Short mmCIF file of C-alpha atoms and ligand atoms in Angstrom, two decimals:
data_model
loop_
_atom_site.label_atom_id
_atom_site.label_comp_id
_atom_site.label_asym_id
_atom_site.label_seq_id
_atom_site.Cartn_x
_atom_site.Cartn_y
_atom_site.Cartn_z
CA MET U 20 56.43 180.38 81.73
CA ALA U 21 52.70 181.57 82.67
CA GLN U 22 49.78 178.55 82.69
CA LEU U 23 47.75 178.62 79.58
CA LYS U 24 44.23 178.23 79.97
CA ALA U 25 40.58 177.86 78.94
CA LEU U 26 39.23 181.76 78.02
CA GLY U 27 36.67 182.54 81.02
CA GLY U 28 33.56 181.03 80.24
CA THR U 29 34.38 178.14 78.43
CA SER U 30 35.14 174.61 79.92
CA ASP U 31 37.14 171.73 78.51
CA ILE U 32 34.71 168.43 79.01
CA LEU U 33 36.66 165.62 80.12
CA PRO U 34 36.38 162.04 80.35
CA GLY U 35 34.61 161.28 82.92
CA GLU U 36 32.03 164.33 82.35
CA VAL U 37 32.24 163.50 78.25
CA GLU U 38 29.89 160.39 78.76
CA GLY U 39 27.26 162.44 80.47
CA TRP U 40 27.22 164.56 77.46
CA GLN U 41 27.27 162.01 75.24
CA ARG U 42 23.96 160.60 76.94
CA LEU U 43 22.21 163.62 76.79
CA GLU U 44 23.57 164.00 73.08
CA SER U 45 22.08 160.39 71.90
CA THR U 46 18.84 160.66 74.36
CA ALA U 47 18.44 163.67 72.04
CA ARG U 48 18.94 162.51 68.71
CA GLN U 49 16.40 159.12 69.82
CA VAL U 50 13.53 161.53 70.78
CA MET U 51 13.89 164.00 67.33
CA ALA U 52 14.07 160.66 65.48
CA LEU U 53 10.86 159.75 66.85
CA TYR U 54 9.73 162.93 65.83
CA GLY U 55 10.82 162.43 61.91
CA MET U 56 13.31 165.72 62.86
CA ARG U 57 16.29 165.46 60.64
CA GLU U 58 19.44 167.02 61.60
CA ILE U 59 21.20 170.30 59.93
CA ARG U 60 24.60 171.76 60.19
CA THR U 61 25.55 174.98 59.79
CA PRO U 62 28.93 176.99 60.32
CA LEU U 63 29.69 178.66 64.03
CA LEU U 64 31.14 181.30 62.14
CA GLU U 65 28.54 183.53 60.10
CA GLU U 66 28.36 186.50 58.90
CA ALA U 67 27.45 189.45 61.57
CA GLU U 68 24.86 190.06 59.49
CA VAL U 69 23.11 187.11 59.48
CA PHE U 70 22.10 188.04 63.12
CA THR U 71 21.54 191.94 62.98
CA ARG U 72 19.17 191.09 60.10
CA SER U 73 17.30 188.69 61.92
CA LEU U 74 17.63 189.79 65.82
CA GLY U 75 17.57 193.80 65.31
CA GLU U 76 20.65 195.73 65.88
CA ALA U 77 19.15 197.01 68.92
CA ALA U 78 19.27 193.49 70.91
CA GLU U 79 21.04 192.93 73.60
CA ILE U 80 22.85 189.70 72.15
CA VAL U 81 23.74 191.81 69.36
CA THR U 82 25.04 195.19 71.17
CA LYS U 83 26.28 193.73 73.92
CA GLN U 84 27.07 189.64 73.33
CA MET U 85 27.60 189.19 70.14
CA TYR U 86 31.53 187.87 69.72
CA ARG U 87 32.73 190.46 66.38
CA PHE U 88 35.46 191.38 64.32
CA GLU U 89 36.67 191.97 61.34
CA ASP U 90 38.30 188.69 59.51
CA ARG U 91 41.55 188.91 57.24
CA GLY U 92 39.05 189.53 54.27
CA GLY U 93 37.41 192.88 55.79
CA ARG U 94 35.15 190.56 56.33
CA THR U 95 32.69 191.16 59.38
CA VAL U 96 32.40 187.89 61.10
CA THR U 97 30.66 186.64 64.19
CA LEU U 98 30.40 183.37 66.48
CA ARG U 99 27.12 182.37 66.24
CA PRO U 100 25.35 183.70 69.72
CA GLU U 101 22.38 181.47 68.69
CA GLY U 102 21.03 178.83 65.61
CA THR U 103 17.81 180.02 64.50
CA ALA U 104 19.31 182.72 62.61
CA SER U 105 21.85 180.54 60.59
CA ILE U 106 19.16 178.02 59.76
CA VAL U 107 16.60 180.45 58.41
CA ARG U 108 19.98 181.90 56.06
CA ALA U 109 21.00 178.24 54.94
CA LEU U 110 17.12 177.99 54.06
CA ILE U 111 17.18 180.55 52.03
CA GLU U 112 20.31 179.75 50.49
CA HIS U 113 19.46 176.71 49.30
CA GLY U 114 16.00 177.48 48.05
CA LEU U 115 14.30 175.56 50.77
CA ASP U 116 11.89 178.15 51.63
CA LYS U 117 10.23 177.89 48.19
CA SER U 118 9.94 174.13 48.39
CA GLY U 119 6.34 174.17 49.94
CA GLY U 120 5.41 171.48 52.42
CA LEU U 121 7.00 171.19 56.15
CA GLN U 122 10.70 171.52 56.63
CA ARG U 123 11.95 169.57 59.82
CA PHE U 124 15.15 170.34 61.30
CA TYR U 125 17.01 169.95 64.59
CA TYR U 126 20.44 171.25 65.21
CA LEU U 127 23.07 170.90 68.55
CA GLY U 128 26.14 172.77 69.00
CA PRO U 129 27.81 175.61 70.62
CA MET U 130 26.64 179.03 70.72
CA PHE U 131 28.93 181.63 71.82
CA ARG U 132 27.94 184.61 73.80
CA ALA U 133 30.39 187.85 75.96
CA GLU U 134 28.17 187.48 79.02
CA ARG U 135 29.34 187.50 82.16
CA PRO U 136 30.16 184.00 83.05
CA GLN U 137 28.18 183.00 86.26
CA ALA U 138 26.77 179.42 87.23
CA GLY U 139 24.64 178.35 83.99
CA ARG U 140 25.69 181.28 82.18
CA ARG U 141 28.99 180.78 79.85
CA ARG U 142 30.42 182.43 77.15
CA GLN U 143 30.68 178.83 75.39
CA PHE U 144 27.46 176.89 75.79
CA HIS U 145 26.04 174.15 74.34
CA GLN U 146 22.04 173.89 72.87
CA ILE U 147 20.01 171.48 70.87
CA GLY U 148 17.11 172.57 68.86
CA VAL U 149 14.11 172.46 66.92
CA GLU U 150 13.18 174.43 63.88
CA VAL U 151 9.84 173.25 62.06
CA PHE U 152 8.87 175.61 59.07
CA GLY U 153 6.32 175.74 56.85
CA THR U 154 2.84 175.90 59.11
CA ASP U 155 1.19 178.27 60.77
CA SER U 156 -0.87 175.93 63.13
CA PRO U 157 -1.21 176.28 66.60
CA HIS U 158 -1.19 172.50 66.71
CA GLN U 159 2.36 172.53 65.03
CA ASP U 160 3.32 175.04 68.20
CA VAL U 161 1.87 172.39 70.38
CA GLU U 162 4.15 169.38 68.86
CA VAL U 163 7.51 171.42 69.37
CA ILE U 164 6.79 172.11 72.85
CA ALA U 165 5.59 168.53 73.73
CA LEU U 166 8.41 167.35 72.20
CA LEU U 167 10.69 169.80 74.46
CA VAL U 168 8.74 168.02 76.91
CA ARG U 169 9.53 164.74 75.93
CA LEU U 170 13.32 165.81 75.38
CA LEU U 171 13.60 166.87 79.15
CA ALA U 172 12.00 163.62 80.70
CA ALA U 173 14.20 161.48 78.39
CA TRP U 174 16.99 163.06 79.87
CA GLY U 175 15.43 162.67 83.42
CA VAL U 176 13.52 166.01 83.82
CA SER U 177 10.11 166.20 84.11
CA VAL U 178 7.68 168.86 83.43
CA ALA U 179 5.45 169.88 86.33
CA LYS U 180 2.61 167.52 85.61
CA VAL U 181 0.00 169.71 88.51
CA ALA U 182 0.87 172.98 90.24
CA GLY U 183 3.22 172.72 92.93
CA ASP U 184 4.75 169.89 91.74
CA SER U 185 8.58 169.83 91.77
CA GLY U 186 9.91 169.67 88.50
CA ALA U 187 10.10 172.22 85.56
CA VAL U 188 7.75 174.49 84.36
CA LEU U 189 6.33 175.43 81.61
CA VAL U 190 5.04 179.03 81.00
CA LEU U 191 4.11 180.56 78.30
CA ASN U 192 2.46 183.82 76.32
CA ASN U 193 0.76 185.30 73.44
CA LEU U 194 2.97 187.59 71.60
CA GLY U 195 0.19 188.46 69.27
CA CYS U 196 1.60 189.34 65.11
CA ARG U 197 3.21 191.71 62.96
CA GLU U 198 -0.33 193.82 62.85
CA ASP U 199 -0.34 193.70 67.01
CA ARG U 200 3.06 194.77 67.60
CA PRO U 201 2.49 198.69 67.56
CA ARG U 202 -0.26 198.48 69.11
CA LEU U 203 1.38 196.66 72.11
CA LEU U 204 4.37 199.10 72.07
CA LYS U 205 2.21 201.77 72.52
CA GLN U 206 0.45 200.41 75.13
CA LEU U 207 3.50 199.74 76.93
CA LYS U 208 5.36 203.06 76.29
CA THR U 209 1.82 204.82 77.79
CA TYR U 210 2.34 203.12 80.50
CA PHE U 211 6.19 203.07 81.14
CA LEU U 212 6.21 206.79 80.37
CA GLU U 213 3.72 207.06 83.25
CA HIS U 214 5.62 205.34 85.38
CA ASP U 215 9.13 206.27 84.24
CA GLY U 216 10.56 207.55 87.47
CA GLY U 217 10.65 204.04 88.98
CA LEU U 218 12.64 202.63 85.86
CA CYS U 219 16.56 201.99 85.95
CA ALA U 220 18.66 203.71 83.32
CA ASP U 221 19.05 201.02 80.95
CA CYS U 222 14.68 200.94 80.81
CA LYS U 223 14.84 204.34 80.70
CA GLU U 224 16.61 204.04 77.06
CA ARG U 225 14.46 200.98 76.31
CA LEU U 226 11.53 203.31 76.69
CA GLY U 227 12.77 204.69 73.52
CA SER U 228 14.40 201.86 71.33
CA ASN U 229 12.18 199.08 72.73
CA PRO U 230 9.90 199.06 75.57
CA LEU U 231 9.53 195.25 74.92
CA ARG U 232 12.86 194.57 76.17
CA ILE U 233 11.41 196.61 79.89
CA LEU U 234 9.87 193.12 80.51
CA ASP U 235 12.88 191.07 80.41
CA CYS U 236 14.96 193.34 82.91
CA LYS U 237 15.54 191.71 86.14
CA LYS U 238 15.79 194.42 88.27
CA GLU U 239 13.73 194.33 91.05
CA ARG U 240 11.89 197.63 90.35
CA CYS U 241 11.66 197.45 87.01
CA HIS U 242 9.92 193.63 87.40
CA THR U 243 7.14 194.94 90.00
CA LEU U 244 6.33 197.59 87.53
CA ALA U 245 6.34 195.68 84.70
CA LYS U 246 3.47 193.64 86.16
CA GLY U 247 1.02 195.85 86.12
CA SER U 248 2.13 196.97 82.14
CA MET U 249 -0.02 194.24 80.10
CA THR U 250 -3.63 193.74 79.31
CA SER U 251 -4.20 191.70 76.63
CA ALA U 252 -6.34 194.52 74.80
CA TRP U 253 -4.08 194.55 71.95
CA ILE U 254 -4.09 191.10 70.83
CA CYS U 255 -6.23 190.28 67.84
CA ASP U 256 -9.04 188.07 67.06
CA ALA U 257 -6.27 185.71 64.92
CA CYS U 258 -3.79 185.53 67.64
CA ARG U 259 -6.17 185.26 70.40
CA ARG U 260 -7.56 181.67 68.59
CA HIS U 261 -4.57 181.14 67.75
CA PHE U 262 -3.38 180.92 71.44
CA ASP U 263 -6.27 179.38 72.72
CA GLN U 264 -5.94 176.38 70.49
CA VAL U 265 -2.57 175.96 71.73
CA LEU U 266 -3.23 175.97 75.49
CA LYS U 267 -6.11 173.67 74.30
CA GLY U 268 -4.09 170.92 72.19
CA LEU U 269 -1.90 171.38 75.42
CA GLY U 270 -4.11 170.22 77.73
CA LYS U 271 -5.29 167.70 75.15
CA LEU U 272 -1.57 165.97 75.84
CA GLY U 273 -1.76 166.51 79.33
CA ILE U 274 0.99 169.01 78.95
CA ARG U 275 0.86 171.41 82.13
CA TYR U 276 1.58 175.35 81.40
CA GLU U 277 1.33 178.91 83.12
CA HIS U 278 -0.09 181.52 80.78
CA ASP U 279 2.74 184.58 82.09
CA ARG U 280 1.87 187.56 80.03
CA HIS U 281 5.02 189.03 80.82
CA LEU U 282 7.05 186.35 79.00
CA VAL U 283 8.31 188.29 75.99
CA ARG U 284 11.80 186.17 75.69
CA GLY U 285 15.21 188.05 74.63
CA LEU U 286 14.87 187.85 70.81
CA ASP U 287 12.66 190.18 68.72
CA TYR U 288 11.68 188.03 66.10
CA TYR U 289 8.74 185.53 68.29
CA THR U 290 5.12 186.37 67.23
CA ARG U 291 2.09 184.63 68.34
CA THR U 292 3.20 181.80 70.90
CA ALA U 293 6.42 181.87 73.34
CA PHE U 294 7.33 179.66 75.67
CA GLU U 295 9.96 178.98 78.30
CA VAL U 296 10.43 175.95 80.42
CA ILE U 297 11.96 176.89 83.84
CA TYR U 298 14.10 175.00 86.32
CA PRO U 299 13.55 176.81 90.17
CA GLY U 300 15.77 175.62 91.12
CA LEU U 301 18.62 176.58 89.51
CA GLY U 302 18.87 180.20 91.04
CA ALA U 303 18.73 183.50 88.73
CA GLN U 304 20.07 181.13 85.37
CA ASN U 305 16.70 179.01 85.67
CA ALA U 306 15.37 178.81 81.86
CA LEU U 307 16.48 175.18 81.07
CA GLY U 308 15.22 176.16 76.90
CA GLY U 309 12.57 177.96 75.35
CA GLY U 310 11.34 179.26 71.60
CA GLY U 311 8.39 180.46 69.98
CA ARG U 312 6.64 181.18 66.84
CA TYR U 313 8.28 183.30 63.80
CA ASP U 314 5.89 183.50 61.21
CA ASP U 315 8.07 186.68 59.90
CA LEU U 316 11.61 185.81 60.44
CA VAL U 317 12.37 183.99 56.85
CA ARG U 318 10.47 187.11 54.62
CA GLN U 319 12.74 189.26 57.34
CA MET U 320 15.93 187.67 55.80
CA GLY U 321 14.91 188.04 52.40
CA GLY U 322 13.14 184.61 51.83
CA ALA U 323 10.36 183.34 51.13
CA GLU U 324 6.35 184.05 53.39
CA VAL U 325 6.98 180.93 55.71
CA PRO U 326 6.06 180.26 59.25
CA ALA U 327 7.80 178.54 61.60
CA VAL U 328 7.79 177.07 64.91
CA GLY U 329 11.14 175.96 67.08
CA PHE U 330 12.92 176.14 70.78
CA ALA U 331 16.23 175.80 72.10
CA VAL U 332 17.74 173.75 75.36
CA GLY U 333 20.49 174.40 76.97
CA LEU U 334 22.44 171.40 77.83
CA GLU U 335 25.07 173.29 80.68
CA ARG U 336 21.31 174.09 82.61
CA VAL U 337 20.03 171.11 81.81
CA LEU U 338 22.94 169.23 83.38
CA LEU U 339 23.21 171.47 86.48
CA ALA U 340 19.21 170.31 86.75
CA LEU U 341 19.80 167.10 86.68
CA GLY U 342 23.27 167.80 89.53
CA LYS U 343 26.23 166.35 89.64
CA GLY U 344 24.84 162.68 89.12
CA ALA U 345 24.02 162.91 85.30
CA GLY U 346 27.32 164.59 84.37
CA SER U 347 29.22 161.56 85.49
CA ASP U 348 27.37 159.13 84.53
CA GLY U 349 30.59 157.73 82.93
CA PRO U 350 31.60 154.50 81.64
CA ALA U 351 31.23 152.67 85.38
CA SER U 352 27.43 152.64 85.37
CA SER U 353 27.74 151.75 81.91
CA GLY U 354 29.63 148.58 82.50
CA GLY U 355 32.61 150.57 80.66
CA PRO U 356 35.30 148.86 78.22
CA VAL U 357 36.96 145.06 79.10
CA PHE U 358 40.18 145.59 80.34
CA VAL U 359 42.63 142.72 78.81
CA ALA U 360 45.50 142.71 81.24
CA THR U 361 49.03 142.48 79.59
CA LEU U 362 51.60 141.26 82.50
CA CYS U 363 54.33 140.13 80.58
CA ALA U 364 55.76 141.93 76.97
CA GLU U 365 55.21 138.61 74.84
CA GLU U 366 51.60 138.89 75.77
CA ILE U 367 51.22 141.84 74.32
CA PRO U 368 50.19 141.05 71.06
CA GLU U 369 47.71 138.79 72.40
CA GLY U 370 46.36 140.83 74.36
CA LEU U 371 45.57 143.07 71.28
CA GLU U 372 44.27 139.76 69.34
CA ARG U 373 41.39 139.51 72.33
CA ALA U 374 40.67 143.18 72.33
CA GLU U 375 40.39 142.74 68.58
CA ALA U 376 37.75 140.05 69.10
CA LEU U 377 36.16 141.60 71.84
CA ARG U 378 35.24 144.93 68.99
CA ALA U 379 34.63 142.51 66.34
CA ARG U 380 31.63 141.71 68.37
CA GLY U 381 30.85 144.96 69.70
CA ILE U 382 31.80 145.07 72.85
CA PRO U 383 34.32 148.17 73.82
CA SER U 384 37.74 146.91 75.34
CA VAL U 385 40.89 148.57 75.94
CA ALA U 386 44.41 145.99 75.99
CA GLY U 387 47.22 146.91 78.43
CA LEU U 388 49.78 146.98 76.00
CA GLU U 389 52.64 147.59 78.29
CA PRO U 390 53.87 144.82 80.54
CA ARG U 391 52.95 145.56 83.92
CA PRO U 392 52.40 143.77 87.44
CA LEU U 393 48.68 142.81 87.72
CA ARG U 394 47.72 145.17 90.22
CA LYS U 395 48.74 148.12 88.15
CA GLN U 396 46.89 146.94 85.65
CA LEU U 397 43.56 146.39 87.42
CA ASP U 398 43.79 149.78 89.37
CA GLN U 399 43.94 151.67 85.58
CA ALA U 400 40.99 148.71 84.97
CA ASN U 401 38.95 151.01 87.19
CA ARG U 402 40.14 154.25 86.80
CA LEU U 403 38.51 153.48 82.99
CA GLY U 404 35.28 152.21 84.94
CA CYS U 405 35.50 148.65 83.47
CA ARG U 406 33.25 146.35 85.25
CA TRP U 407 35.39 143.35 83.70
CA VAL U 408 39.08 142.37 82.95
CA VAL U 409 40.42 139.56 80.96
CA LEU U 410 43.81 137.77 82.33
CA ARG U 411 46.23 135.13 81.79
CA GLY U 412 48.10 134.30 84.99
CA GLN U 413 51.01 131.59 84.42
CA GLN U 414 48.34 128.78 85.53
CA GLU U 415 45.58 129.74 83.64
CA ARG U 416 48.17 129.56 80.63
CA ALA U 417 49.55 125.93 81.67
CA GLU U 418 45.44 124.61 81.59
CA GLY U 419 44.63 126.31 78.67
CA LYS U 420 42.35 128.61 80.19
CA VAL U 421 41.40 132.67 80.06
CA ALA U 422 40.97 133.96 83.45
CA VAL U 423 37.22 136.73 83.85
CA LYS U 424 37.39 139.18 86.49
CA ASN U 425 34.23 140.59 87.69
CA MET U 426 35.79 144.17 88.87
CA GLU U 427 32.47 145.07 91.00
CA SER U 428 32.27 141.79 92.99
CA GLY U 429 36.11 140.14 92.52
CA GLU U 430 34.98 137.07 91.65
CA GLN U 431 36.83 135.55 88.82
CA SER U 432 36.40 132.64 86.71
CA ALA U 433 38.53 130.30 84.71
CA VAL U 434 37.21 129.41 81.35
CA GLU U 435 38.31 127.19 78.52
CA GLU U 436 40.60 128.85 75.66
CA ALA U 437 38.08 128.87 72.97
CA ARG U 438 35.11 129.34 74.66
CA TRP U 439 35.49 133.00 77.04
CA LEU U 440 34.96 134.89 74.20
CA GLU U 441 30.42 133.73 74.24
CA TRP U 442 31.54 133.23 77.49
CA LEU U 443 31.65 136.53 78.30
CA GLN U 444 29.28 137.89 76.18
CA ASP U 445 26.74 136.00 77.97
CA ARG U 446 27.82 137.54 80.81
CA LEU U 447 27.35 141.40 79.60
CA LYS U 448 24.15 140.29 78.13
CA SER U 449 22.25 139.64 81.50
P1 AMP W 3 18.19 181.05 74.28
O1 AMP W 3 18.60 181.66 73.02
O2 AMP W 3 18.46 183.03 74.57
O3 AMP W 3 16.67 181.72 73.60
O4 AMP W 3 18.34 180.27 74.59
C1 AMP W 3 18.26 178.77 75.26
C2 AMP W 3 18.85 178.36 76.33
O5 AMP W 3 19.79 178.37 75.66
C3 AMP W 3 18.86 178.86 77.81
O6 AMP W 3 17.40 178.60 78.13
C4 AMP W 3 19.90 178.76 78.14
O7 AMP W 3 19.81 176.96 78.57
C5 AMP W 3 20.82 178.67 77.28
N1 AMP W 3 21.48 179.31 77.51
C6 AMP W 3 21.18 181.26 76.79
N2 AMP W 3 22.45 181.06 77.08
C7 AMP W 3 23.16 180.99 77.77
C8 AMP W 3 24.49 180.99 77.72
N3 AMP W 3 25.09 182.42 77.48
N4 AMP W 3 25.16 180.46 78.64
C9 AMP W 3 24.44 178.49 79.24
N5 AMP W 3 23.70 178.42 78.46
C10 AMP W 3 22.85 179.56 77.35
#
């Protein structure tokens, strides 16, 4: 029988590796709480229209990357390729767009895009994101970016403070508002029509459908051509002021940025500020995360006029940036559970009781639960990354004691039966 395997571009996350993920998630929850962001969970499966209406039928995610299919009831559904559109759908569905005031959300979970898998590009990948609804203040853009920078730093990825520093780089741009967009598109069209001989076949098509996407093209010639395309003549005064204030606000917080006039990001709903955090060491897929303002999206999806700003960061890429060390930050380095060895069948109930006593004090523990020789039990404790093993040989039993072994130093202490729990708890604290 052919062996069953996970689909290409999807991965199992096994124990040993999953601890790195849990660390990212729990750190993220702490940082989100610092900013008063509240978690929102939306379904992985949505009506396809949630994304076609928000991202646009012509967006690459919609045309090429969405897992879209008919369900048994004949509805066209899709696995969510990103979080924002679902959250806007939920906001409108529950009338939160009309409640006034600020709505501050974060989310985490898997997203799905049918892309060609490569390093840092998966078909099922995981994002943590933030969306703030209800203000068009440039200070909100600054706060959201500051959150992203703090989150990355809490994970161990620092954003460069001065040019040339190693670490991640914050890049941002001003994409103007809905009144500016036709002027921008016209400028791009005129420019690229004059130079269309140099464009790839895809970009020639984009020239007709959405010239903004040409700025995203990774092909060398299109990229070089695009460099000459952007001036800021089309940006209105209000958007210019907004962007100036964002830059000033970042400066005040000591967050270094680079202004890249060609940064447009893959999604059309962005207005005014758009940003990305790049980790140069990651090769072709080097954006750790990105986001921006989307002041028209809630209205465009059928809701009230509610400005918003947010970002999403990809966990796979953060783990890649942190290197293998982050992904294997498993039980060994965090101390691991206490292993309660059970050397013979009669000891098993007692072992289980000891493990429960540890758990009652909030100390993770694993009991052997099989009558196995000590060597085998210690092997198992090692595999689980346990730093401490509790055991009782014949001698300890005769003396009314319990042996506690430190797996790192190899040192073993015989402790009075009545005191072993306190004794171990003290050691775990220090
Ligand atoms: P986006 O939703 O396209 O703005 O992407 C935000 C972040 O999600 C990116 O910077 C990546 O870190 C991550 N990401 C997007 N697509 C993928 C993918 N196919 N595989 C892994 N990570 C991804």
